[in-house]
Amino acid sequence: MKRHWLGFMMAMITPKIMLNGHQMLGRWGRNIIPLPPGQYHLHVHLPYLLPPQMGPADLMIWLQPGMALELEYRAPVWAYSRGALGPAPQPWNGKGAAIALTAIVGGMLALLLALVIFAALSVG
């Protein structure tokens, strides 16, 4: 379970792991879940307000006897994107939207600062 450094606030949210509809204990970092052989529906998300499930990701897995399966979940950088779940390395979903939003807000702040400076210089 990984989160991008831009999503530092996600550290306060406990990830939810669901196996065949049953909730398992989840935490950031490595989670070891011993399972018998068989087919499983794996679902991971972060509980949130809007949307109620941030970064949902689903995967069907089949375990053979004696098999160890290592998967990686990456929470999205943008809250309204899906998470990534599968063999490592997984992509950071929502990165483009987060960069675009940061650029737009930064540009608006720079424009506001320029207008304030221009107004201050024109008064004097």
PDB file of C-alpha atoms in Angstrom, residues 9-92:
ATOM      1  CA  MET A   9      -2.724  13.911   4.195  1.00  0.00           C
ATOM      2  CA  MET A  10      -3.740  10.366   3.188  1.00  0.00           C
ATOM      3  CA  ALA A  11      -1.468   9.059   5.954  1.00  0.00           C
ATOM      4  CA  MET A  12      -4.330   9.818   8.368  1.00  0.00           C
ATOM      5  CA  ILE A  13      -6.714   7.538   6.417  1.00  0.00           C
ATOM      6  CA  THR A  14      -6.608   3.781   7.021  1.00  0.00           C
ATOM      7  CA  PRO A  15      -6.879   1.817   3.750  1.00  0.00           C
ATOM      8  CA  LYS A  16      -9.707  -0.712   3.498  1.00  0.00           C
ATOM      9  CA  ILE A  17      -8.962  -4.164   2.077  1.00  0.00           C
ATOM     10  CA  MET A  18     -11.886  -6.378   1.109  1.00  0.00           C
ATOM     11  CA  LEU A  19     -11.488 -10.053   0.138  1.00  0.00           C
ATOM     12  CA  ASN A  20     -14.664 -11.597  -1.294  1.00  0.00           C
ATOM     13  CA  GLY A  21     -16.649  -8.871   0.467  1.00  0.00           C
ATOM     14  CA  HIS A  22     -15.045  -9.414   3.887  1.00  0.00           C
ATOM     15  CA  GLN A  23     -13.017  -6.568   5.361  1.00  0.00           C
ATOM     16  CA  MET A  24      -9.411  -7.282   6.348  1.00  0.00           C
ATOM     17  CA  LEU A  25      -7.112  -5.152   8.461  1.00  0.00           C
ATOM     18  CA  GLY A  26      -5.159  -2.791   6.230  1.00  0.00           C
ATOM     19  CA  ARG A  27      -2.375  -0.275   6.764  1.00  0.00           C
ATOM     20  CA  TRP A  28       0.081   1.750   4.699  1.00  0.00           C
ATOM     21  CA  GLY A  29       3.130  -0.309   3.791  1.00  0.00           C
ATOM     22  CA  ARG A  30       3.313  -4.082   3.541  1.00  0.00           C
ATOM     23  CA  ASN A  31       0.252  -6.146   4.448  1.00  0.00           C
ATOM     24  CA  ILE A  32       0.665  -9.914   4.694  1.00  0.00           C
ATOM     25  CA  ILE A  33      -2.583 -11.875   4.404  1.00  0.00           C
ATOM     26  CA  PRO A  34      -2.252 -15.684   4.498  1.00  0.00           C
ATOM     27  CA  LEU A  35      -4.947 -17.339   2.379  1.00  0.00           C
ATOM     28  CA  PRO A  36      -5.793 -20.881   1.323  1.00  0.00           C
ATOM     29  CA  PRO A  37      -5.695 -21.713  -2.408  1.00  0.00           C
ATOM     30  CA  GLY A  38      -8.649 -20.475  -4.401  1.00  0.00           C
ATOM     31  CA  GLN A  39     -10.171 -17.582  -6.288  1.00  0.00           C
ATOM     32  CA  TYR A  40     -10.580 -14.202  -4.595  1.00  0.00           C
ATOM     33  CA  HIS A  41     -12.021 -10.818  -5.447  1.00  0.00           C
ATOM     34  CA  LEU A  42      -9.672  -8.199  -3.960  1.00  0.00           C
ATOM     35  CA  HIS A  43     -10.962  -4.653  -3.467  1.00  0.00           C
ATOM     36  CA  VAL A  44      -8.980  -1.778  -1.939  1.00  0.00           C
ATOM     37  CA  HIS A  45     -10.089   1.813  -1.284  1.00  0.00           C
ATOM     38  CA  LEU A  46      -9.662   4.706   1.121  1.00  0.00           C
ATOM     39  CA  PRO A  47     -12.742   5.813   3.066  1.00  0.00           C
ATOM     40  CA  TYR A  48     -13.500   9.482   2.418  1.00  0.00           C
ATOM     41  CA  LEU A  49     -16.372  11.979   2.482  1.00  0.00           C
ATOM     42  CA  LEU A  50     -16.865  12.926  -1.175  1.00  0.00           C
ATOM     43  CA  PRO A  51     -16.417  10.497  -2.871  1.00  0.00           C
ATOM     44  CA  PRO A  52     -17.130   7.925  -0.133  1.00  0.00           C
ATOM     45  CA  GLN A  53     -14.480   5.628  -1.626  1.00  0.00           C
ATOM     46  CA  MET A  54     -11.314   7.328  -2.783  1.00  0.00           C
ATOM     47  CA  GLY A  55      -9.046   5.387  -5.145  1.00  0.00           C
ATOM     48  CA  PRO A  56     -11.070   2.191  -5.510  1.00  0.00           C
ATOM     49  CA  ALA A  57      -9.267  -0.677  -7.217  1.00  0.00           C
ATOM     50  CA  ASP A  58     -10.410  -4.247  -7.885  1.00  0.00           C
ATOM     51  CA  LEU A  59      -8.574  -7.394  -8.947  1.00  0.00           C
ATOM     52  CA  MET A  60      -9.498 -11.065  -9.325  1.00  0.00           C
ATOM     53  CA  ILE A  61      -6.722 -13.329  -8.035  1.00  0.00           C
ATOM     54  CA  TRP A  62      -6.220 -17.095  -8.187  1.00  0.00           C
ATOM     55  CA  LEU A  63      -3.938 -18.720  -5.628  1.00  0.00           C
ATOM     56  CA  GLN A  64      -2.398 -22.141  -6.217  1.00  0.00           C
ATOM     57  CA  PRO A  65      -1.185 -24.350  -3.328  1.00  0.00           C
ATOM     58  CA  GLY A  66       2.098 -23.007  -1.942  1.00  0.00           C
ATOM     59  CA  MET A  67       1.876 -19.859  -4.049  1.00  0.00           C
ATOM     60  CA  ALA A  68       2.961 -16.450  -2.747  1.00  0.00           C
ATOM     61  CA  LEU A  69       1.504 -13.477  -4.592  1.00  0.00           C
ATOM     62  CA  GLU A  70       2.885  -9.977  -4.151  1.00  0.00           C
ATOM     63  CA  LEU A  71       0.695  -7.093  -5.284  1.00  0.00           C
ATOM     64  CA  GLU A  72       1.001  -3.327  -5.064  1.00  0.00           C
ATOM     65  CA  TYR A  73      -1.768  -0.806  -4.431  1.00  0.00           C
ATOM     66  CA  ARG A  74      -1.041   2.840  -5.188  1.00  0.00           C
ATOM     67  CA  ALA A  75      -3.516   5.437  -3.993  1.00  0.00           C
ATOM     68  CA  PRO A  76      -4.331   8.081  -6.588  1.00  0.00           C
ATOM     69  CA  VAL A  77      -2.767  11.531  -6.439  1.00  0.00           C
ATOM     70  CA  TRP A  78      -6.157  13.074  -7.358  1.00  0.00           C
ATOM     71  CA  ALA A  79      -9.012  12.016  -5.036  1.00  0.00           C
ATOM     72  CA  TYR A  80     -11.432  11.429  -7.918  1.00  0.00           C
ATOM     73  CA  SER A  81      -9.174   8.961  -9.764  1.00  0.00           C
ATOM     74  CA  ARG A  82      -9.066   5.201  -9.367  1.00  0.00           C
ATOM     75  CA  GLY A  83      -6.312   3.504  -7.438  1.00  0.00           C
ATOM     76  CA  ALA A  84      -3.878   1.123  -9.148  1.00  0.00           C
ATOM     77  CA  LEU A  85      -3.696  -2.524  -8.048  1.00  0.00           C
ATOM     78  CA  GLY A  86      -1.587  -5.323  -9.488  1.00  0.00           C
ATOM     79  CA  PRO A  87       2.005  -6.511  -9.800  1.00  0.00           C
ATOM     80  CA  ALA A  88       4.595  -3.819  -8.993  1.00  0.00           C
ATOM     81  CA  PRO A  89       5.257  -1.210 -10.202  1.00  0.00           C
ATOM     82  CA  GLN A  90       1.823   0.372 -10.553  1.00  0.00           C
ATOM     83  CA  PRO A  91       1.214   3.893 -11.963  1.00  0.00           C
ATOM     84  CA  TRP A  92       0.256   6.968  -9.945  1.00  0.00           C
TER      85      TRP A  92
END
